[in-house]
Tab-separated table of C-alpha atoms and ligand atoms in Angstrom:
chain	number	residue	atom	x	y	z
Q	1	MET	CA	0.000	0.000	0.000
Q	2	ILE	CA	1.213	3.494	-0.787
Q	3	SER	CA	0.165	6.860	0.628
Q	4	VAL	CA	-2.405	9.100	-1.044
Q	5	GLU	CA	0.330	11.615	-1.843
Q	6	ALA	CA	2.583	8.987	-3.455
Q	7	ALA	CA	-0.351	7.630	-5.465
Q	8	ARG	CA	-1.193	11.130	-6.651
Q	9	THR	CA	2.403	11.740	-7.723
Q	10	HIS	CA	2.367	8.490	-9.738
Q	11	LEU	CA	-0.941	9.474	-11.311
Q	12	LEU	CA	0.286	12.908	-12.319
Q	13	ASP	CA	3.297	11.299	-13.979
Q	14	LEU	CA	0.912	9.405	-16.263
Q	15	VAL	CA	-0.415	12.527	-17.980
Q	16	SER	CA	0.720	15.843	-19.410
Q	17	PRO	CA	-1.165	18.952	-20.555
Q	18	LEU	CA	-3.279	18.484	-23.684
Q	19	ASP	CA	-2.995	20.480	-26.891
Q	20	MET	CA	-4.702	23.773	-27.267
Q	21	GLU	CA	-7.521	24.687	-29.643
Q	22	GLN	CA	-9.338	27.876	-30.634
Q	23	VAL	CA	-13.024	28.050	-29.766
Q	24	PRO	CA	-15.579	30.773	-30.481
Q	25	LEU	CA	-16.177	32.980	-27.459
Q	26	ALA	CA	-19.784	31.814	-27.203
Q	27	GLN	CA	-18.537	28.273	-26.579
Q	28	ALA	CA	-15.687	29.113	-24.231
Q	29	SER	CA	-17.480	29.164	-20.863
Q	30	GLY	CA	-16.066	26.538	-18.507
Q	31	ARG	CA	-13.062	25.915	-20.742
Q	32	VAL	CA	-9.513	26.505	-19.560
Q	33	LEU	CA	-7.592	29.370	-21.116
Q	34	ALA	CA	-4.390	27.879	-22.557
Q	35	GLU	CA	-2.439	31.025	-23.444
Q	36	ASP	CA	-2.449	34.607	-22.185
Q	37	VAL	CA	-4.720	36.844	-24.241
Q	38	CYS	CA	-4.445	40.635	-24.533
Q	39	ALA	CA	-7.122	43.319	-24.794
Q	40	ARG	CA	-7.347	44.769	-28.284
Q	41	ARG	CA	-8.643	48.156	-27.161
Q	42	ASP	CA	-9.140	50.495	-24.199
Q	43	GLN	CA	-12.368	50.247	-22.260
Q	44	PRO	CA	-14.004	52.649	-22.209
Q	45	PRO	CA	-12.339	53.816	-25.430
Q	46	PHE	CA	-13.116	57.460	-24.510
Q	47	SER	CA	-14.049	59.326	-21.343
Q	48	ALA	CA	-17.696	58.455	-20.950
Q	49	SER	CA	-20.539	59.858	-18.936
Q	50	ALA	CA	-21.681	57.607	-16.105
Q	51	MET	CA	-25.013	59.440	-15.728
Q	52	ASP	CA	-27.731	61.317	-17.572
Q	53	GLY	CA	-27.153	65.072	-17.098
Q	54	TYR	CA	-25.138	67.974	-18.428
Q	55	ALA	CA	-21.437	68.034	-19.308
Q	56	VAL	CA	-19.715	71.221	-18.108
Q	57	LYS	CA	-16.359	72.543	-16.879
Q	58	ALA	CA	-15.655	71.380	-13.302
Q	59	ASP	CA	-14.248	74.714	-12.189
Q	60	GLU	CA	-17.540	76.399	-13.045
Q	61	VAL	CA	-19.652	74.002	-11.012
Q	62	GLU	CA	-21.304	75.595	-7.995
Q	63	MET	CA	-24.795	76.109	-6.625
Q	64	HIS	CA	-26.906	78.523	-8.759
Q	65	ALA	CA	-24.361	78.549	-11.629
Q	66	MET	CA	-26.032	78.902	-15.041
Q	67	PHE	CA	-25.005	77.421	-18.392
Q	68	GLN	CA	-26.123	77.623	-21.981
Q	69	VAL	CA	-26.950	74.232	-23.534
Q	70	ILE	CA	-25.249	74.070	-26.937
Q	71	GLY	CA	-25.899	70.498	-28.045
Q	72	GLU	CA	-26.345	66.843	-27.122
Q	73	ALA	CA	-24.235	63.687	-26.727
Q	74	ALA	CA	-25.853	60.252	-26.455
Q	75	ALA	CA	-24.422	56.695	-26.393
Q	76	GLY	CA	-23.120	56.057	-29.885
Q	77	HIS	CA	-23.537	59.721	-30.863
Q	78	SER	CA	-20.766	62.068	-29.759
Q	79	PHE	CA	-21.016	65.861	-29.715
Q	80	SER	CA	-18.578	67.098	-32.322
Q	81	GLY	CA	-17.918	70.637	-31.091
Q	82	LYS	CA	-15.843	72.002	-28.244
Q	83	LEU	CA	-17.298	73.265	-24.987
Q	84	GLU	CA	-16.376	76.822	-23.925
Q	85	ALA	CA	-16.796	78.685	-20.634
Q	86	GLY	CA	-20.427	79.013	-19.549
Q	87	GLN	CA	-21.613	76.248	-21.858
Q	88	ALA	CA	-23.139	72.808	-21.226
Q	89	VAL	CA	-23.872	69.785	-23.395
Q	90	ARG	CA	-26.901	67.607	-22.671
Q	91	ILE	CA	-25.368	64.142	-22.125
Q	92	PHE	CA	-26.591	60.583	-21.539
Q	93	THR	CA	-24.993	57.515	-19.928
Q	94	GLY	CA	-22.312	55.964	-22.134
Q	95	ALA	CA	-21.838	59.036	-24.348
Q	96	PRO	CA	-18.335	60.420	-24.956
Q	97	VAL	CA	-17.673	63.482	-22.804
Q	98	PRO	CA	-17.225	66.449	-25.201
Q	99	GLU	CA	-13.884	68.160	-25.551
Q	100	GLY	CA	-13.570	70.958	-22.999
Q	101	ALA	CA	-15.888	69.296	-20.438
Q	102	ASP	CA	-14.679	67.430	-17.348
Q	103	PHE	CA	-17.766	67.192	-15.147
Q	104	VAL	CA	-21.307	65.863	-15.524
Q	105	VAL	CA	-23.982	67.463	-13.364
Q	106	ILE	CA	-26.744	64.897	-13.014
Q	107	GLN	CA	-30.101	65.983	-14.365
Q	108	GLU	CA	-31.757	65.742	-10.934
Q	109	ASN	CA	-29.541	68.616	-9.719
Q	110	VAL	CA	-30.458	70.970	-12.533
Q	111	SER	CA	-33.472	72.964	-13.637
Q	112	ARG	CA	-33.828	73.825	-17.301
Q	113	ARG	CA	-35.666	76.588	-19.132
Q	114	ASN	CA	-35.284	76.475	-22.882
Q	115	ASN	CA	-31.527	76.367	-23.463
Q	116	LEU	CA	-30.530	77.599	-20.021
Q	117	ILE	CA	-29.784	75.354	-17.056
Q	118	THR	CA	-29.247	76.317	-13.432
Q	119	ILE	CA	-27.650	74.087	-10.799
Q	120	THR	CA	-30.357	73.904	-8.144
Q	121	ASP	CA	-29.090	71.080	-5.898
Q	122	ASP	CA	-25.661	70.260	-4.484
Q	123	PRO	CA	-23.795	68.763	-7.480
Q	124	GLY	CA	-21.374	66.839	-5.216
Q	125	THR	CA	-17.722	66.211	-5.954
Q	126	SER	CA	-17.861	63.108	-8.172
Q	127	SER	CA	-17.298	64.042	-11.814
Q	128	ASN	CA	-19.654	61.241	-12.977
Q	129	ILE	CA	-17.158	60.484	-15.736
Q	130	ARG	CA	-15.686	57.071	-16.464
Q	131	PRO	CA	-12.122	57.762	-17.550
Q	132	CYS	CA	-10.799	56.400	-20.842
Q	133	GLY	CA	-9.221	52.962	-20.166
Q	134	GLY	CA	-10.612	52.931	-16.626
Q	135	ASP	CA	-11.721	49.295	-16.939
Q	136	PHE	CA	-8.783	47.997	-18.981
Q	137	THR	CA	-6.297	49.304	-21.488
Q	138	ASP	CA	-5.113	48.025	-24.864
Q	139	GLY	CA	-2.703	45.107	-24.331
Q	140	GLN	CA	-3.905	44.282	-20.811
Q	141	ARG	CA	-3.553	40.540	-20.152
Q	142	MET	CA	-5.824	37.784	-18.990
Q	143	THR	CA	-3.350	35.150	-17.841
Q	144	ALA	CA	-3.500	31.414	-18.458
Q	145	PRO	CA	-4.270	28.923	-17.108
Q	146	ARG	CA	-7.692	30.067	-16.023
Q	147	ARG	CA	-11.052	28.343	-15.937
Q	148	LEU	CA	-13.306	30.755	-17.821
Q	149	ARG	CA	-16.315	31.852	-15.809
Q	150	PRO	CA	-19.241	33.843	-17.230
Q	151	ALA	CA	-17.673	37.108	-15.997
Q	152	ASP	CA	-14.453	36.214	-17.842
Q	153	ILE	CA	-16.432	35.619	-21.032
Q	154	ALA	CA	-17.975	39.085	-20.728
Q	155	LEU	CA	-14.512	40.586	-20.190
Q	156	LEU	CA	-13.061	38.750	-23.213
Q	157	ALA	CA	-15.955	40.007	-25.326
Q	158	ALA	CA	-15.322	43.596	-24.181
Q	159	MET	CA	-11.649	43.091	-25.064
Q	160	ASN	CA	-12.825	42.253	-28.596
Q	161	ILE	CA	-11.505	38.686	-28.551
Q	162	PRO	CA	-13.916	36.583	-30.639
Q	163	GLU	CA	-11.930	33.318	-30.454
Q	164	VAL	CA	-10.224	31.971	-27.375
Q	165	PRO	CA	-7.245	29.584	-27.081
Q	166	VAL	CA	-8.289	26.809	-24.676
Q	167	ARG	CA	-7.044	23.359	-23.741
Q	168	ARG	CA	-8.679	20.532	-25.587
Q	169	ARG	CA	-11.279	18.934	-23.338
Q	170	PRO	CA	-9.903	15.724	-21.814
Q	171	ILE	CA	-11.866	12.707	-23.050
Q	172	VAL	CA	-12.581	10.208	-20.299
Q	173	ALA	CA	-14.077	6.770	-20.970
Q	174	LEU	CA	-16.000	5.283	-18.036
Q	175	ILE	CA	-16.368	1.523	-17.734
Q	176	SER	CA	-18.607	-0.004	-15.064
Q	177	THR	CA	-17.956	-3.649	-14.331
Q	178	GLY	CA	-20.256	-6.180	-12.754
Q	179	ASP	CA	-22.832	-8.877	-13.485
Q	180	GLU	CA	-25.128	-7.213	-10.944
Q	181	LEU	CA	-25.404	-3.865	-12.716
Q	182	VAL	CA	-28.296	-2.489	-14.754
Q	183	MET	CA	-28.486	0.984	-16.300
Q	184	PRO	CA	-30.865	3.520	-14.682
Q	185	GLY	CA	-34.310	3.041	-16.208
Q	186	GLY	CA	-33.647	-0.655	-16.796
Q	187	THR	CA	-35.394	-3.569	-15.113
Q	188	PRO	CA	-33.101	-5.103	-12.511
Q	189	GLY	CA	-33.455	-8.791	-11.675
Q	190	PRO	CA	-33.887	-9.818	-8.027
Q	191	ASP	CA	-30.112	-9.958	-7.517
Q	192	GLN	CA	-29.237	-6.809	-9.409
Q	193	ILE	CA	-28.706	-3.118	-8.606
Q	194	ILE	CA	-28.570	0.062	-10.660
Q	195	ALA	CA	-25.192	1.306	-11.900
Q	196	SER	CA	-24.820	4.646	-10.159
Q	197	ASN	CA	-21.105	5.383	-10.098
Q	198	THR	CA	-20.722	5.948	-13.787
Q	199	PHE	CA	-23.352	8.663	-13.714
Q	200	GLY	CA	-21.983	10.378	-10.612
Q	201	LEU	CA	-18.482	10.278	-12.040
Q	202	LYS	CA	-19.567	11.549	-15.439
Q	203	ALA	CA	-21.238	14.516	-13.760
Q	204	MET	CA	-18.162	15.153	-11.632
Q	205	LEU	CA	-15.727	14.855	-14.534
Q	206	GLU	CA	-17.757	17.259	-16.618
Q	207	GLU	CA	-17.794	19.730	-13.749
Q	208	PHE	CA	-14.008	19.450	-13.722
Q	209	GLY	CA	-13.928	20.271	-17.444
Q	210	ALA	CA	-13.734	16.847	-19.129
Q	211	ALA	CA	-15.928	15.193	-21.745
Q	212	ALA	CA	-16.938	11.843	-20.256
Q	213	ARG	CA	-18.292	8.893	-22.242
Q	214	ILE	CA	-20.205	6.160	-20.481
Q	215	LEU	CA	-19.382	2.841	-22.151
Q	216	PRO	CA	-21.631	-0.221	-21.968
Q	217	ILE	CA	-21.386	-2.100	-18.657
Q	218	ALA	CA	-18.700	-4.801	-18.801
Q	219	ARG	CA	-19.827	-8.101	-17.326
Q	220	ASP	CA	-17.498	-9.989	-14.993
Q	221	ASN	CA	-15.688	-12.000	-17.652
Q	222	GLU	CA	-12.523	-11.405	-19.586
Q	223	PRO	CA	-13.948	-11.054	-23.113
Q	224	ALA	CA	-16.483	-8.476	-21.915
Q	225	LEU	CA	-13.790	-6.412	-20.218
Q	226	ARG	CA	-11.503	-6.668	-23.227
Q	227	ALA	CA	-14.350	-5.462	-25.449
Q	228	ALA	CA	-14.984	-2.519	-23.115
Q	229	PHE	CA	-11.313	-1.508	-23.171
Q	230	SER	CA	-11.321	-1.616	-26.948
Q	231	LEU	CA	-14.299	0.781	-26.992
Q	232	ALA	CA	-12.317	3.171	-24.812
Q	233	ARG	CA	-9.673	3.655	-27.484
Q	234	GLY	CA	-9.063	7.294	-28.363
Q	235	ALA	CA	-9.755	8.556	-24.843
Q	236	ASP	CA	-7.096	10.404	-22.852
Q	237	LEU	CA	-8.062	8.554	-19.703
Q	238	VAL	CA	-9.958	5.338	-19.136
Q	239	VAL	CA	-11.573	4.879	-15.745
Q	240	THR	CA	-12.885	1.502	-14.677
Q	241	ILE	CA	-15.226	1.127	-11.742
Q	242	GLY	CA	-15.289	-2.012	-9.612
Q	243	GLY	CA	-13.670	-5.353	-10.192
Q	244	ALA	CA	-10.406	-4.051	-8.827
Q	245	SER	CA	-10.082	-5.935	-5.546
Q	246	VAL	CA	-8.896	-9.487	-5.112
Q	247	GLY	CA	-12.180	-11.428	-5.385
Q	248	ASP	CA	-12.590	-14.255	-7.923
Q	249	HIS	CA	-14.644	-11.903	-10.108
Q	250	ASP	CA	-12.257	-8.974	-9.959
Q	251	LEU	CA	-10.672	-9.164	-13.370
Q	252	VAL	CA	-9.789	-5.561	-14.188
Q	253	GLY	CA	-6.140	-5.845	-13.139
Q	254	LYS	CA	-5.604	-9.066	-15.055
Q	255	VAL	CA	-7.281	-7.955	-18.277
Q	256	ALA	CA	-5.554	-4.561	-18.221
Q	257	ALA	CA	-2.196	-6.279	-17.710
Q	258	ASP	CA	-2.920	-8.706	-20.595
Q	259	LEU	CA	-3.654	-5.663	-22.783
Q	260	GLY	CA	-0.277	-4.193	-21.922
Q	261	MET	CA	-0.901	-1.915	-18.974
Q	262	GLU	CA	2.251	-0.894	-17.167
Q	263	ARG	CA	0.943	-0.698	-13.644
Q	264	ALA	CA	2.144	2.287	-11.589
Q	265	PHE	CA	0.607	1.118	-8.311
Q	266	TYR	CA	-2.177	-0.874	-6.735
Q	267	LYS	CA	-3.767	-0.170	-3.344
Q	268	VAL	CA	-3.642	3.126	-1.520
Q	269	ALA	CA	-3.647	3.652	2.246
Q	270	MET	CA	-6.970	5.476	2.390
Q	271	ARG	CA	-10.554	5.086	3.420
Q	272	PRO	CA	-12.745	4.813	1.472
Q	273	GLY	CA	-10.997	3.612	-1.666
Q	274	LYS	CA	-8.191	1.196	-0.870
Q	275	PRO	CA	-8.244	-0.885	-4.072
Q	276	LEU	CA	-7.136	1.676	-6.602
Q	277	MET	CA	-4.876	0.918	-9.535
Q	278	ALA	CA	-3.350	3.042	-12.223
Q	279	GLY	CA	-0.968	2.824	-15.124
Q	280	ARG	CA	-0.500	3.493	-18.804
Q	281	LEU	CA	-2.443	1.520	-21.343
Q	282	ASN	CA	-1.243	2.249	-24.871
Q	283	GLN	CA	-1.796	6.019	-25.400
Q	284	MET	CA	-4.171	6.324	-22.464
Q	285	ALA	CA	-3.801	6.734	-18.750
Q	286	MET	CA	-5.826	4.111	-16.915
Q	287	ILE	CA	-7.270	4.400	-13.416
Q	288	GLY	CA	-9.165	1.559	-11.779
Q	289	LEU	CA	-11.523	2.836	-9.089
Q	290	PRO	CA	-13.182	0.742	-6.398
Q	291	GLY	CA	-16.806	-0.208	-7.023
Q	292	ASN	CA	-18.387	0.998	-3.807
Q	293	PRO	CA	-20.285	4.110	-4.827
Q	294	VAL	CA	-18.903	6.419	-2.155
Q	295	SER	CA	-15.362	5.116	-2.636
Q	296	ALA	CA	-15.578	5.778	-6.354
Q	297	MET	CA	-16.821	9.338	-5.863
Q	298	VAL	CA	-14.292	10.131	-3.118
Q	299	CYS	CA	-11.489	8.800	-5.334
Q	300	GLY	CA	-12.880	11.040	-8.064
Q	301	HIS	CA	-12.295	14.077	-5.867
Q	302	VAL	CA	-8.944	12.945	-4.515
Q	303	PHE	CA	-7.396	11.494	-7.690
Q	304	LEU	CA	-9.364	12.250	-10.850
Q	305	GLN	CA	-9.585	15.967	-10.234
Q	306	PRO	CA	-5.785	16.459	-9.968
Q	307	VAL	CA	-5.268	14.349	-13.100
Q	308	LEU	CA	-7.766	16.457	-15.001
Q	309	ARG	CA	-6.214	19.659	-13.734
Q	310	ARG	CA	-2.871	18.463	-15.074
Q	311	LEU	CA	-4.415	17.585	-18.454
Q	312	LEU	CA	-5.993	21.044	-18.522
Q	313	GLY	CA	-2.665	22.744	-17.931
Q	314	PHE	CA	-2.981	23.932	-14.326
Q	315	ASP	CA	0.245	24.070	-12.331
Q	316	GLN	CA	-1.329	23.428	-8.988
Q	317	GLU	CA	-3.057	20.089	-9.284
Q	318	VAL	CA	-4.066	19.446	-5.708
Q	319	ASP	CA	-7.169	20.948	-4.210
Q	320	ARG	CA	-6.267	23.466	-1.586
Q	321	PHE	CA	-7.569	22.468	1.804
Q	322	GLN	CA	-9.759	24.719	3.875
Q	323	SER	CA	-10.153	24.441	7.622
Q	324	ALA	CA	-13.021	24.554	10.074
Q	325	ARG	CA	-13.601	23.965	13.785
Q	326	LEU	CA	-14.655	20.454	14.724
Q	327	ALA	CA	-18.173	20.477	16.180
Q	328	LYS	CA	-18.113	17.033	17.848
Q	329	PRO	CA	-15.139	14.988	19.113
Q	330	LEU	CA	-13.742	12.123	17.010
Q	331	PRO	CA	-11.867	8.947	17.985
Q	332	ALA	CA	-8.285	8.355	16.797
Q	333	ASN	CA	-7.858	7.397	13.150
Q	334	GLY	CA	-6.326	4.112	12.001
Q	335	PRO	CA	-3.305	3.666	9.732
Q	336	ARG	CA	-5.085	4.808	6.541
Q	337	ALA	CA	-5.947	8.377	5.573
Q	338	HIS	CA	-9.686	8.852	6.072
Q	339	TYR	CA	-11.811	11.134	3.914
Q	340	MET	CA	-14.859	11.500	6.128
Q	341	ARG	CA	-18.168	12.648	4.729
Q	342	ALA	CA	-18.955	15.816	6.641
Q	343	ALA	CA	-21.125	18.901	6.774
Q	344	VAL	CA	-19.557	22.355	7.052
Q	345	SER	CA	-21.583	25.344	8.046
Q	346	ALA	CA	-20.670	28.680	9.638
Q	347	GLY	CA	-17.032	27.628	10.150
Q	348	GLU	CA	-17.917	24.384	11.981
Q	349	ILE	CA	-17.489	20.876	10.606
Q	350	THR	CA	-19.357	17.742	11.662
Q	351	ALA	CA	-18.537	14.239	10.430
Q	352	PHE	CA	-21.554	12.048	9.691
Q	353	SER	CA	-21.831	9.190	12.168
Q	354	ASN	CA	-22.193	6.494	9.498
Q	355	GLN	CA	-19.166	6.477	7.190
Q	356	ASP	CA	-19.989	3.235	5.323
Q	357	SER	CA	-18.635	3.503	1.782
Q	358	SER	CA	-21.836	2.265	0.175
Q	359	LEU	CA	-24.136	5.037	1.462
Q	360	LEU	CA	-24.878	7.513	-1.297
Q	361	THR	CA	-27.511	9.263	0.836
Q	362	VAL	CA	-24.802	10.287	3.309
Q	363	LEU	CA	-22.535	11.456	0.479
Q	364	SER	CA	-25.398	13.429	-1.015
Q	365	ASP	CA	-26.022	15.142	2.347
Q	366	ALA	CA	-22.328	15.973	2.751
Q	367	ASN	CA	-20.772	19.174	1.448
Q	368	ALA	CA	-17.221	18.359	2.529
Q	369	LEU	CA	-14.673	15.600	2.882
Q	370	MET	CA	-12.834	16.009	6.161
Q	371	LEU	CA	-9.299	14.688	6.045
Q	372	ARG	CA	-7.891	12.557	8.844
Q	373	ALA	CA	-4.216	11.805	8.314
Q	374	PRO	CA	-3.000	8.248	8.995
Q	375	ASN	CA	-2.907	7.682	12.786
Q	376	ASP	CA	-4.397	11.103	13.469
Q	377	PRO	CA	-4.966	11.147	17.260
Q	378	GLU	CA	-8.287	11.615	19.017
Q	379	ARG	CA	-9.786	15.024	18.236
Q	380	ALA	CA	-11.686	17.301	20.569
Q	381	ALA	CA	-14.488	19.691	19.693
Q	382	GLY	CA	-12.947	23.001	18.651
Q	383	ASP	CA	-9.881	21.439	16.943
Q	384	MET	CA	-9.178	22.858	13.504
Q	385	MET	CA	-9.693	20.219	10.788
Q	386	SER	CA	-8.777	20.235	7.090
Q	387	TYR	CA	-11.415	19.590	4.476
Q	388	ILE	CA	-12.160	19.907	0.789
Q	389	THR	CA	-15.572	21.035	-0.389
Q	390	ILE	CA	-17.539	18.655	-2.594
A	1	AMP	P1	-16.434	-4.463	-6.729
A	1	AMP	O1	-15.295	-3.491	-6.558
A	1	AMP	O2	-16.682	-4.802	-8.151
A	1	AMP	O3	-16.263	-5.633	-5.854
A	1	AMP	O4	-17.735	-3.700	-6.222
A	1	AMP	C1	-17.881	-3.279	-4.869
A	1	AMP	C2	-19.318	-2.906	-4.608
A	1	AMP	O5	-19.672	-1.794	-5.414
A	1	AMP	C3	-20.306	-3.993	-4.945
A	1	AMP	O6	-21.328	-3.952	-3.972
A	1	AMP	C4	-20.840	-3.597	-6.303
A	1	AMP	O7	-22.134	-4.076	-6.525
A	1	AMP	C5	-20.820	-2.107	-6.204
A	1	AMP	N1	-20.665	-1.479	-7.514
A	1	AMP	C6	-19.692	-1.768	-8.419
A	1	AMP	N2	-19.809	-1.003	-9.512
A	1	AMP	C7	-20.886	-0.194	-9.301
A	1	AMP	C8	-21.527	0.819	-10.059
A	1	AMP	N3	-21.103	1.192	-11.269
A	1	AMP	N4	-22.608	1.445	-9.514
A	1	AMP	C9	-23.041	1.088	-8.279
A	1	AMP	N5	-22.487	0.143	-7.528
A	1	AMP	C10	-21.412	-0.506	-8.015
A	2	MG	MG1	-17.749	-6.186	-9.137
């Protein structure tokens, strides 16, 4: 058995960052920026009014001052002349501030009669002008790697970048193994259950930025497993679920070895998820996850996420831990790292009392995995504990 950290290091050695591709901006949300991109213009490209009002000279602004209105500037329609002493230009939000003006008196602070305005309320000290380049300037960088969020997409659009260089999406093939498994919506026999892991893992992998393909369930015999592996061809990563322990029906290790897998390790000192194997299989990385639903999902967080981050070009592959105060005491941990299903709220963390690795209801109620290091001593309420959010 090896430690979680050693297993993760082996796993990261199996993969390297994928190629980059250009995608249209409208399809770039959630993708990972692969190269720095630079703004192609200033924003705003001119000093712009932030309010509806009157553009004037700041040093003429005072209560009861009067101005002659000589024209209008609206968004998309600038005023072409130059503003002189005693003059004002009617202006609307987003319009370029006319030459000669450096203050916008908002319309609420002004009374107007024909072409004469008078400042009737305290105009304040804010100029109500957005300076040229106040948001970003030409050449300003968005740095890679970066997972593009909706706000980033808006910023890239404003920068006038219609196509974005992103990492190719990692393709992950998911193989469930077991004679007992039936797809959701199917009709299970009296000794069968529904395959759940593949669906949970697909959802998780896609949240991490991968494209996951669910392959047909492989039955517990060698030809079926071999057929499943052949369907996985072309993926960057093949993930098997179940069949990885040492039972008579656990054939994943044997079949993968027959197909040429160079095994990097087998068995990790952690709970849940001890039987975990990984290696290279032809052009693909291969990870064999345990079948127990919670084990498979926890291993997804602990191992698949760092592998995907590496494929997507991030430097820091490991989830940063957060910490919270323990709400209820815990007994000492055994020799394996324990990722306990837990609930975090208002800075306090509580481990669920039943940590059985088959209970999806408990996992679904949890919002955190609390880490207990191997041989972590007894913990008292109030101790600070590390966790990752899930
Ligand atoms: P195994 O690792 O194949 O011995 O499976 C361990 C446990 O996980 C068994 O109870 C299996 O029925 C269950 N299991 C395996 N694969 C899946 C799956 N895809 N969905 C739900 N349960 C599974
Ligand atoms: Mg099985």
